[in-house]
Amino acid sequence: MTRIDAKFAELKAAGKKAFVAYVMAGDPDEATSLEIVKALPAAGVDIIELGLPFTDPMADGPTIQLAGQRALDGGMTLEKTLAVAKAFREEDDTTPIVMMGYYNPIYSRGVDKFLKDAVAAGVDGLIIVDLPPEEDEELCIPAQKAGLNFIRLATPTTDDKRLPKVLENTSGFVYYVSVTGTTGAAAASGADVAPEVARIKAQTDLPVIVGFGVRTPEKAEEIAAVADGTVVGSAIVGEIGSGKSVEEVAAYVKTLADGCHRA
């Protein structure tokens, strides 16, 4: 059982939904991003998504693109992203960390070396948005053999014919992208999301977490009410990008987490 599996079992026993927060490693700088990550569990975050900065983030909207660029300009690397995870893990051995990003930096490092280093750093799962199921032998299967969950995205355009393939080697949870387009796009709707979550859950026992388009506590509650939890990324990254302090970012995150946990 991974930390992700354990977290969902704990939440289910407590009758709670999962609140997942995304932050970009190295934004606004390496030291501050570590302090933000460390502050997330106390703010109510159940699972942390740690963004891996990349030069060509095709699924990301402007807010997260800018965060990645700030991180890269500050010298953030895959090595340093793993160091953030490792430093967090020295103080917190229970909160799951999912590394989210693109395959190129991992490929450049070498899959075997990356997986060994990720496990050593205390990473629990991967979301690699540009690796489709047809490429599972590249990273998904080796990652699962190394003990990491490999989390797949499903979208409004993932039809019933495609869905079984998407779910085939997925573990940990399914990340349902509530709106078409890039991160930070239009607001998600509970009424639109509910039937899609039900459609996915009819084909898997995995938890289904919904992200994209969640910016307020009320929206976090609305989405979590029809799923197993919700993800907030761009809204949090936007707070960081506006120059808010670690304490101010954590206070904002807590409002979102409280909203999700009311569901």
PDB file of C-alpha atoms in Angstrom:
ATOM      1  CA  MET A   1       0.000   0.000   0.000  1.00  0.00           C
ATOM      2  CA  THR A   2       1.402   3.377  -1.010  1.00  0.00           C
ATOM      3  CA  ARG A   3       0.977   6.574   1.004  1.00  0.00           C
ATOM      4  CA  ILE A   4      -1.684   7.564  -1.548  1.00  0.00           C
ATOM      5  CA  ASP A   5      -3.652   4.355  -0.957  1.00  0.00           C
ATOM      6  CA  ALA A   6      -3.301   4.811   2.796  1.00  0.00           C
ATOM      7  CA  LYS A   7      -4.490   8.425   2.625  1.00  0.00           C
ATOM      8  CA  PHE A   8      -7.629   7.525   0.708  1.00  0.00           C
ATOM      9  CA  ALA A   9      -8.375   4.667   3.107  1.00  0.00           C
ATOM     10  CA  GLU A  10      -7.982   7.091   6.029  1.00  0.00           C
ATOM     11  CA  LEU A  11     -10.239   9.701   4.404  1.00  0.00           C
ATOM     12  CA  LYS A  12     -12.884   7.121   3.514  1.00  0.00           C
ATOM     13  CA  ALA A  13     -12.958   5.863   7.087  1.00  0.00           C
ATOM     14  CA  ALA A  14     -13.450   9.438   8.276  1.00  0.00           C
ATOM     15  CA  GLY A  15     -16.130  10.161   5.669  1.00  0.00           C
ATOM     16  CA  LYS A  16     -14.027  12.936   4.136  1.00  0.00           C
ATOM     17  CA  LYS A  17     -13.122  13.976   0.616  1.00  0.00           C
ATOM     18  CA  ALA A  18      -9.522  14.535  -0.480  1.00  0.00           C
ATOM     19  CA  PHE A  19      -8.152  18.012  -0.997  1.00  0.00           C
ATOM     20  CA  VAL A  20      -5.206  18.043  -3.406  1.00  0.00           C
ATOM     21  CA  ALA A  21      -3.041  21.137  -3.886  1.00  0.00           C
ATOM     22  CA  TYR A  22      -0.633  21.775  -6.765  1.00  0.00           C
ATOM     23  CA  VAL A  23       2.403  24.009  -6.458  1.00  0.00           C
ATOM     24  CA  MET A  24       5.333  24.480  -8.823  1.00  0.00           C
ATOM     25  CA  ALA A  25       8.681  23.406  -7.399  1.00  0.00           C
ATOM     26  CA  GLY A  26      11.050  26.375  -7.333  1.00  0.00           C
ATOM     27  CA  ASP A  27       8.365  29.061  -7.504  1.00  0.00           C
ATOM     28  CA  PRO A  28       8.968  31.836  -6.542  1.00  0.00           C
ATOM     29  CA  ASP A  29      12.371  30.401  -5.559  1.00  0.00           C
ATOM     30  CA  GLU A  30      13.660  27.090  -4.267  1.00  0.00           C
ATOM     31  CA  ALA A  31      13.732  27.971  -0.561  1.00  0.00           C
ATOM     32  CA  THR A  32      10.298  29.631  -0.510  1.00  0.00           C
ATOM     33  CA  SER A  33       8.674  26.833  -2.486  1.00  0.00           C
ATOM     34  CA  LEU A  34       9.934  24.332   0.095  1.00  0.00           C
ATOM     35  CA  GLU A  35       8.445  26.444   2.900  1.00  0.00           C
ATOM     36  CA  ILE A  36       5.129  26.556   1.044  1.00  0.00           C
ATOM     37  CA  VAL A  37       5.142  22.785   0.525  1.00  0.00           C
ATOM     38  CA  LYS A  38       5.915  22.264   4.217  1.00  0.00           C
ATOM     39  CA  ALA A  39       2.980  24.514   5.168  1.00  0.00           C
ATOM     40  CA  LEU A  40       0.401  22.646   3.072  1.00  0.00           C
ATOM     41  CA  PRO A  41      -0.510  19.731   5.384  1.00  0.00           C
ATOM     42  CA  ALA A  42      -1.299  22.056   8.298  1.00  0.00           C
ATOM     43  CA  ALA A  43      -3.502  24.046   5.903  1.00  0.00           C
ATOM     44  CA  GLY A  44      -5.588  20.934   5.291  1.00  0.00           C
ATOM     45  CA  VAL A  45      -3.968  19.524   2.177  1.00  0.00           C
ATOM     46  CA  ASP A  46      -4.316  15.741   1.942  1.00  0.00           C
ATOM     47  CA  ILE A  47      -2.128  15.156  -1.126  1.00  0.00           C
ATOM     48  CA  ILE A  48       0.532  17.456  -2.592  1.00  0.00           C
ATOM     49  CA  GLU A  49       1.105  17.723  -6.322  1.00  0.00           C
ATOM     50  CA  LEU A  50       4.608  19.018  -6.915  1.00  0.00           C
ATOM     51  CA  GLY A  51       5.068  20.524 -10.359  1.00  0.00           C
ATOM     52  CA  LEU A  52       8.241  19.753 -12.280  1.00  0.00           C
ATOM     53  CA  PRO A  53       9.168  22.873 -14.269  1.00  0.00           C
ATOM     54  CA  PHE A  54       9.566  22.337 -17.999  1.00  0.00           C
ATOM     55  CA  THR A  55      10.259  24.617 -20.955  1.00  0.00           C
ATOM     56  CA  ASP A  56       7.290  23.501 -23.077  1.00  0.00           C
ATOM     57  CA  PRO A  57       4.307  22.917 -20.743  1.00  0.00           C
ATOM     58  CA  MET A  58       1.642  22.308 -23.367  1.00  0.00           C
ATOM     59  CA  ALA A  59      -1.223  21.411 -20.993  1.00  0.00           C
ATOM     60  CA  ASP A  60      -0.676  24.389 -18.701  1.00  0.00           C
ATOM     61  CA  GLY A  61      -2.387  27.741 -18.881  1.00  0.00           C
ATOM     62  CA  PRO A  62      -0.613  31.092 -18.459  1.00  0.00           C
ATOM     63  CA  THR A  63      -0.518  31.048 -14.641  1.00  0.00           C
ATOM     64  CA  ILE A  64       1.329  27.751 -14.348  1.00  0.00           C
ATOM     65  CA  GLN A  65       3.453  28.472 -17.434  1.00  0.00           C
ATOM     66  CA  LEU A  66       4.690  31.641 -15.741  1.00  0.00           C
ATOM     67  CA  ALA A  67       5.364  29.754 -12.508  1.00  0.00           C
ATOM     68  CA  GLY A  68       7.434  27.209 -14.407  1.00  0.00           C
ATOM     69  CA  GLN A  69       9.344  29.966 -16.143  1.00  0.00           C
ATOM     70  CA  ARG A  70      10.059  31.714 -12.829  1.00  0.00           C
ATOM     71  CA  ALA A  71      11.307  28.417 -11.431  1.00  0.00           C
ATOM     72  CA  LEU A  72      13.517  27.711 -14.441  1.00  0.00           C
ATOM     73  CA  ASP A  73      14.882  31.266 -14.398  1.00  0.00           C
ATOM     74  CA  GLY A  74      15.799  30.700 -10.757  1.00  0.00           C
ATOM     75  CA  GLY A  75      17.789  27.606 -11.669  1.00  0.00           C
ATOM     76  CA  MET A  76      15.239  24.929 -10.722  1.00  0.00           C
ATOM     77  CA  THR A  77      15.993  21.464 -12.080  1.00  0.00           C
ATOM     78  CA  LEU A  78      14.674  17.920 -11.750  1.00  0.00           C
ATOM     79  CA  GLU A  79      17.459  17.275  -9.251  1.00  0.00           C
ATOM     80  CA  LYS A  80      16.374  20.236  -7.114  1.00  0.00           C
ATOM     81  CA  THR A  81      12.700  19.266  -7.415  1.00  0.00           C
ATOM     82  CA  LEU A  82      13.550  15.873  -5.958  1.00  0.00           C
ATOM     83  CA  ALA A  83      15.507  17.681  -3.232  1.00  0.00           C
ATOM     84  CA  VAL A  84      12.363  19.635  -2.298  1.00  0.00           C
ATOM     85  CA  ALA A  85      10.449  16.366  -1.939  1.00  0.00           C
ATOM     86  CA  LYS A  86      13.235  14.832   0.119  1.00  0.00           C
ATOM     87  CA  ALA A  87      13.483  17.843   2.445  1.00  0.00           C
ATOM     88  CA  PHE A  88       9.709  17.775   2.976  1.00  0.00           C
ATOM     89  CA  ARG A  89       9.789  14.054   3.650  1.00  0.00           C
ATOM     90  CA  GLU A  90      12.324  14.500   6.451  1.00  0.00           C
ATOM     91  CA  GLU A  91       9.598  16.249   8.477  1.00  0.00           C
ATOM     92  CA  ASP A  92       6.442  14.552   7.173  1.00  0.00           C
ATOM     93  CA  ASP A  93       6.296  10.838   6.501  1.00  0.00           C
ATOM     94  CA  THR A  94       2.564  10.544   5.793  1.00  0.00           C
ATOM     95  CA  THR A  95       1.384  13.223   3.341  1.00  0.00           C
ATOM     96  CA  PRO A  96       1.605  11.824  -0.199  1.00  0.00           C
ATOM     97  CA  ILE A  97       3.609  13.666  -2.847  1.00  0.00           C
ATOM     98  CA  VAL A  98       2.705  13.299  -6.504  1.00  0.00           C
ATOM     99  CA  MET A  99       5.175  14.717  -8.998  1.00  0.00           C
ATOM    100  CA  MET A 100       3.382  16.230 -11.988  1.00  0.00           C
ATOM    101  CA  GLY A 101       5.005  17.239 -15.217  1.00  0.00           C
ATOM    102  CA  TYR A 102       6.280  16.125 -18.593  1.00  0.00           C
ATOM    103  CA  TYR A 103       8.358  13.182 -19.737  1.00  0.00           C
ATOM    104  CA  ASN A 104      11.323  14.971 -21.310  1.00  0.00           C
ATOM    105  CA  PRO A 105      13.268  15.775 -18.086  1.00  0.00           C
ATOM    106  CA  ILE A 106      12.710  12.218 -16.848  1.00  0.00           C
ATOM    107  CA  TYR A 107      13.797  10.710 -20.160  1.00  0.00           C
ATOM    108  CA  SER A 108      16.893  12.906 -20.137  1.00  0.00           C
ATOM    109  CA  ARG A 109      17.815  11.730 -16.650  1.00  0.00           C
ATOM    110  CA  GLY A 110      17.152   8.097 -17.494  1.00  0.00           C
ATOM    111  CA  VAL A 111      14.028   6.278 -16.321  1.00  0.00           C
ATOM    112  CA  ASP A 112      15.782   3.808 -14.011  1.00  0.00           C
ATOM    113  CA  LYS A 113      17.849   6.498 -12.314  1.00  0.00           C
ATOM    114  CA  PHE A 114      14.863   8.820 -11.994  1.00  0.00           C
ATOM    115  CA  LEU A 115      12.668   6.142 -10.416  1.00  0.00           C
ATOM    116  CA  LYS A 116      15.379   5.153  -7.961  1.00  0.00           C
ATOM    117  CA  ASP A 117      15.915   8.800  -7.005  1.00  0.00           C
ATOM    118  CA  ALA A 118      12.177   9.545  -6.794  1.00  0.00           C
ATOM    119  CA  VAL A 119      11.580   6.632  -4.427  1.00  0.00           C
ATOM    120  CA  ALA A 120      14.584   7.682  -2.326  1.00  0.00           C
ATOM    121  CA  ALA A 121      13.208  11.249  -2.167  1.00  0.00           C
ATOM    122  CA  GLY A 122       9.851  10.028  -0.868  1.00  0.00           C
ATOM    123  CA  VAL A 123       7.773  10.652  -3.995  1.00  0.00           C
ATOM    124  CA  ASP A 124       4.638   8.483  -4.048  1.00  0.00           C
ATOM    125  CA  GLY A 125       3.151   8.941  -7.488  1.00  0.00           C
ATOM    126  CA  LEU A 126       3.567  10.447 -10.943  1.00  0.00           C
ATOM    127  CA  ILE A 127       1.301  12.363 -13.297  1.00  0.00           C
ATOM    128  CA  ILE A 128       3.068  12.673 -16.641  1.00  0.00           C
ATOM    129  CA  VAL A 129       0.639  14.449 -18.907  1.00  0.00           C
ATOM    130  CA  ASP A 130       2.298  13.774 -22.261  1.00  0.00           C
ATOM    131  CA  LEU A 131       2.657   9.985 -21.967  1.00  0.00           C
ATOM    132  CA  PRO A 132      -0.464   8.236 -23.341  1.00  0.00           C
ATOM    133  CA  PRO A 133      -1.369   4.653 -22.361  1.00  0.00           C
ATOM    134  CA  GLU A 134       0.218   3.406 -25.579  1.00  0.00           C
ATOM    135  CA  GLU A 135       3.581   4.373 -24.054  1.00  0.00           C
ATOM    136  CA  ASP A 136       3.067   2.559 -20.720  1.00  0.00           C
ATOM    137  CA  GLU A 137       6.226   0.499 -21.147  1.00  0.00           C
ATOM    138  CA  GLU A 138       8.266   3.745 -21.168  1.00  0.00           C
ATOM    139  CA  LEU A 139       7.529   4.837 -17.597  1.00  0.00           C
ATOM    140  CA  CYS A 140       4.158   3.693 -16.242  1.00  0.00           C
ATOM    141  CA  ILE A 141       4.983  -0.007 -15.874  1.00  0.00           C
ATOM    142  CA  PRO A 142       8.530   0.590 -14.518  1.00  0.00           C
ATOM    143  CA  ALA A 143       7.148   3.171 -12.066  1.00  0.00           C
ATOM    144  CA  GLN A 144       4.571   0.751 -10.707  1.00  0.00           C
ATOM    145  CA  LYS A 145       7.232  -1.942 -10.362  1.00  0.00           C
ATOM    146  CA  ALA A 146       9.284   0.575  -8.352  1.00  0.00           C
ATOM    147  CA  GLY A 147       6.354   1.098  -5.987  1.00  0.00           C
ATOM    148  CA  LEU A 148       5.069   4.407  -7.354  1.00  0.00           C
ATOM    149  CA  ASN A 149       1.479   5.063  -8.327  1.00  0.00           C
ATOM    150  CA  PHE A 150       1.003   6.182 -11.921  1.00  0.00           C
ATOM    151  CA  ILE A 151      -1.982   8.506 -12.099  1.00  0.00           C
ATOM    152  CA  ARG A 152      -3.730   9.068 -15.378  1.00  0.00           C
ATOM    153  CA  LEU A 153      -5.815  12.000 -16.578  1.00  0.00           C
ATOM    154  CA  ALA A 154      -9.311  11.491 -17.971  1.00  0.00           C
ATOM    155  CA  THR A 155     -11.050  14.379 -19.727  1.00  0.00           C
ATOM    156  CA  PRO A 156     -14.482  15.309 -21.116  1.00  0.00           C
ATOM    157  CA  THR A 157     -13.269  13.952 -24.463  1.00  0.00           C
ATOM    158  CA  THR A 158     -12.273  10.539 -23.038  1.00  0.00           C
ATOM    159  CA  ASP A 159     -15.168   8.533 -24.475  1.00  0.00           C
ATOM    160  CA  ASP A 160     -16.387   5.089 -23.389  1.00  0.00           C
ATOM    161  CA  LYS A 161     -14.234   3.417 -26.029  1.00  0.00           C
ATOM    162  CA  ARG A 162     -11.054   5.146 -24.825  1.00  0.00           C
ATOM    163  CA  LEU A 163     -11.703   5.053 -21.077  1.00  0.00           C
ATOM    164  CA  PRO A 164     -10.773   1.381 -20.419  1.00  0.00           C
ATOM    165  CA  LYS A 165      -7.387   1.963 -22.046  1.00  0.00           C
ATOM    166  CA  VAL A 166      -6.798   5.050 -19.900  1.00  0.00           C
ATOM    167  CA  LEU A 167      -7.703   3.115 -16.740  1.00  0.00           C
ATOM    168  CA  GLU A 168      -5.788  -0.050 -17.625  1.00  0.00           C
ATOM    169  CA  ASN A 169      -2.548   0.638 -15.725  1.00  0.00           C
ATOM    170  CA  THR A 170      -3.674   3.587 -13.613  1.00  0.00           C
ATOM    171  CA  SER A 171      -3.233   3.384  -9.842  1.00  0.00           C
ATOM    172  CA  GLY A 172      -3.599   5.646  -6.820  1.00  0.00           C
ATOM    173  CA  PHE A 173      -6.449   7.702  -8.224  1.00  0.00           C
ATOM    174  CA  VAL A 174      -7.909   8.959 -11.483  1.00  0.00           C
ATOM    175  CA  TYR A 175      -7.542  12.687 -12.152  1.00  0.00           C
ATOM    176  CA  TYR A 176     -10.593  13.913 -14.025  1.00  0.00           C
ATOM    177  CA  VAL A 177      -9.991  17.155 -15.911  1.00  0.00           C
ATOM    178  CA  SER A 178     -13.327  18.933 -15.590  1.00  0.00           C
ATOM    179  CA  VAL A 179     -13.018  21.328 -18.529  1.00  0.00           C
ATOM    180  CA  THR A 180     -11.511  21.113 -21.978  1.00  0.00           C
ATOM    181  CA  GLY A 181      -8.465  23.289 -22.508  1.00  0.00           C
ATOM    182  CA  THR A 182      -5.473  24.202 -20.387  1.00  0.00           C
ATOM    183  CA  THR A 183      -5.129  24.653 -16.639  1.00  0.00           C
ATOM    184  CA  GLY A 184      -6.767  27.744 -15.187  1.00  0.00           C
ATOM    185  CA  ALA A 185      -9.511  27.638 -17.821  1.00  0.00           C
ATOM    186  CA  ALA A 186     -13.256  28.085 -17.316  1.00  0.00           C
ATOM    187  CA  ALA A 187     -14.894  27.248 -13.985  1.00  0.00           C
ATOM    188  CA  ALA A 188     -15.835  23.643 -13.335  1.00  0.00           C
ATOM    189  CA  SER A 189     -19.495  22.741 -12.789  1.00  0.00           C
ATOM    190  CA  GLY A 190     -20.684  20.116 -10.326  1.00  0.00           C
ATOM    191  CA  ALA A 191     -23.696  19.405 -12.532  1.00  0.00           C
ATOM    192  CA  ASP A 192     -21.419  18.682 -15.504  1.00  0.00           C
ATOM    193  CA  VAL A 193     -18.860  16.763 -13.479  1.00  0.00           C
ATOM    194  CA  ALA A 194     -21.221  14.408 -11.607  1.00  0.00           C
ATOM    195  CA  PRO A 195     -22.243  12.177 -14.547  1.00  0.00           C
ATOM    196  CA  GLU A 196     -18.661  12.017 -15.793  1.00  0.00           C
ATOM    197  CA  VAL A 197     -17.384  10.906 -12.381  1.00  0.00           C
ATOM    198  CA  ALA A 198     -20.133   8.281 -12.245  1.00  0.00           C
ATOM    199  CA  ARG A 199     -19.151   7.070 -15.722  1.00  0.00           C
ATOM    200  CA  ILE A 200     -15.522   6.637 -14.653  1.00  0.00           C
ATOM    201  CA  LYS A 201     -16.406   5.011 -11.332  1.00  0.00           C
ATOM    202  CA  ALA A 202     -18.535   2.460 -13.186  1.00  0.00           C
ATOM    203  CA  GLN A 203     -15.283   1.169 -14.712  1.00  0.00           C
ATOM    204  CA  THR A 204     -12.835   1.437 -11.796  1.00  0.00           C
ATOM    205  CA  ASP A 205     -12.660   1.108  -8.015  1.00  0.00           C
ATOM    206  CA  LEU A 206     -10.070   3.893  -7.855  1.00  0.00           C
ATOM    207  CA  PRO A 207     -10.950   7.250  -6.294  1.00  0.00           C
ATOM    208  CA  VAL A 208     -11.789   9.952  -8.835  1.00  0.00           C
ATOM    209  CA  ILE A 209     -10.404  13.412  -8.080  1.00  0.00           C
ATOM    210  CA  VAL A 210     -11.508  16.440 -10.104  1.00  0.00           C
ATOM    211  CA  GLY A 211      -9.348  19.396 -11.071  1.00  0.00           C
ATOM    212  CA  PHE A 212      -9.113  22.398 -13.449  1.00  0.00           C
ATOM    213  CA  GLY A 213     -11.440  25.354 -12.949  1.00  0.00           C
ATOM    214  CA  VAL A 214     -11.663  25.296  -9.121  1.00  0.00           C
ATOM    215  CA  ARG A 215     -10.808  28.646  -7.537  1.00  0.00           C
ATOM    216  CA  THR A 216     -13.054  29.191  -4.517  1.00  0.00           C
ATOM    217  CA  PRO A 217     -14.018  27.310  -1.318  1.00  0.00           C
ATOM    218  CA  GLU A 218     -17.589  27.073  -2.597  1.00  0.00           C
ATOM    219  CA  LYS A 219     -16.464  25.545  -5.876  1.00  0.00           C
ATOM    220  CA  ALA A 220     -14.137  23.136  -4.056  1.00  0.00           C
ATOM    221  CA  GLU A 221     -17.104  21.982  -1.967  1.00  0.00           C
ATOM    222  CA  GLU A 222     -19.399  21.721  -5.002  1.00  0.00           C
ATOM    223  CA  ILE A 223     -16.936  19.571  -6.931  1.00  0.00           C
ATOM    224  CA  ALA A 224     -15.882  17.408  -3.978  1.00  0.00           C
ATOM    225  CA  ALA A 225     -19.566  16.676  -3.296  1.00  0.00           C
ATOM    226  CA  VAL A 226     -19.820  14.753  -6.579  1.00  0.00           C
ATOM    227  CA  ALA A 227     -16.332  13.176  -6.576  1.00  0.00           C
ATOM    228  CA  ASP A 228     -13.792  11.716  -4.151  1.00  0.00           C
ATOM    229  CA  GLY A 229     -12.032  15.053  -3.856  1.00  0.00           C
ATOM    230  CA  THR A 230     -10.841  18.085  -5.715  1.00  0.00           C
ATOM    231  CA  VAL A 231      -7.571  19.582  -6.950  1.00  0.00           C
ATOM    232  CA  VAL A 232      -6.671  23.260  -6.951  1.00  0.00           C
ATOM    233  CA  GLY A 233      -3.598  24.411  -8.855  1.00  0.00           C
ATOM    234  CA  SER A 234      -3.721  27.627 -10.850  1.00  0.00           C
ATOM    235  CA  ALA A 235      -5.529  29.582  -8.126  1.00  0.00           C
ATOM    236  CA  ILE A 236      -2.849  28.692  -5.560  1.00  0.00           C
ATOM    237  CA  VAL A 237      -0.014  29.280  -8.020  1.00  0.00           C
ATOM    238  CA  GLY A 238      -1.560  32.656  -8.803  1.00  0.00           C
ATOM    239  CA  GLU A 239      -1.388  33.633  -5.134  1.00  0.00           C
ATOM    240  CA  ILE A 240       2.277  32.649  -5.026  1.00  0.00           C
ATOM    241  CA  GLY A 241       2.966  34.538  -8.256  1.00  0.00           C
ATOM    242  CA  SER A 242       1.382  37.711  -6.869  1.00  0.00           C
ATOM    243  CA  GLY A 243       4.030  37.820  -4.156  1.00  0.00           C
ATOM    244  CA  LYS A 244       1.948  36.601  -1.214  1.00  0.00           C
ATOM    245  CA  SER A 245       3.882  35.388   1.819  1.00  0.00           C
ATOM    246  CA  VAL A 246       4.043  31.716   2.802  1.00  0.00           C
ATOM    247  CA  GLU A 247       1.569  32.457   5.600  1.00  0.00           C
ATOM    248  CA  GLU A 248      -0.853  34.215   3.244  1.00  0.00           C
ATOM    249  CA  VAL A 249      -0.680  31.382   0.714  1.00  0.00           C
ATOM    250  CA  ALA A 250      -1.296  28.816   3.463  1.00  0.00           C
ATOM    251  CA  ALA A 251      -4.275  30.801   4.779  1.00  0.00           C
ATOM    252  CA  TYR A 252      -5.811  30.875   1.291  1.00  0.00           C
ATOM    253  CA  VAL A 253      -5.176  27.154   0.806  1.00  0.00           C
ATOM    254  CA  LYS A 254      -6.917  26.463   4.128  1.00  0.00           C
ATOM    255  CA  THR A 255     -10.100  28.157   2.901  1.00  0.00           C
ATOM    256  CA  LEU A 256     -10.116  25.857  -0.135  1.00  0.00           C
ATOM    257  CA  ALA A 257      -9.342  22.763   1.937  1.00  0.00           C
ATOM    258  CA  ASP A 258     -12.108  23.644   4.400  1.00  0.00           C
ATOM    259  CA  GLY A 259     -14.523  24.003   1.497  1.00  0.00           C
ATOM    260  CA  CYS A 260     -13.580  20.604   0.104  1.00  0.00           C
ATOM    261  CA  HIS A 261     -13.828  18.948   3.513  1.00  0.00           C
ATOM    262  CA  ARG A 262     -17.358  20.321   4.020  1.00  0.00           C
ATOM    263  CA  ALA A 263     -18.560  18.182   1.113  1.00  0.00           C
TER     264      ALA A 263
END
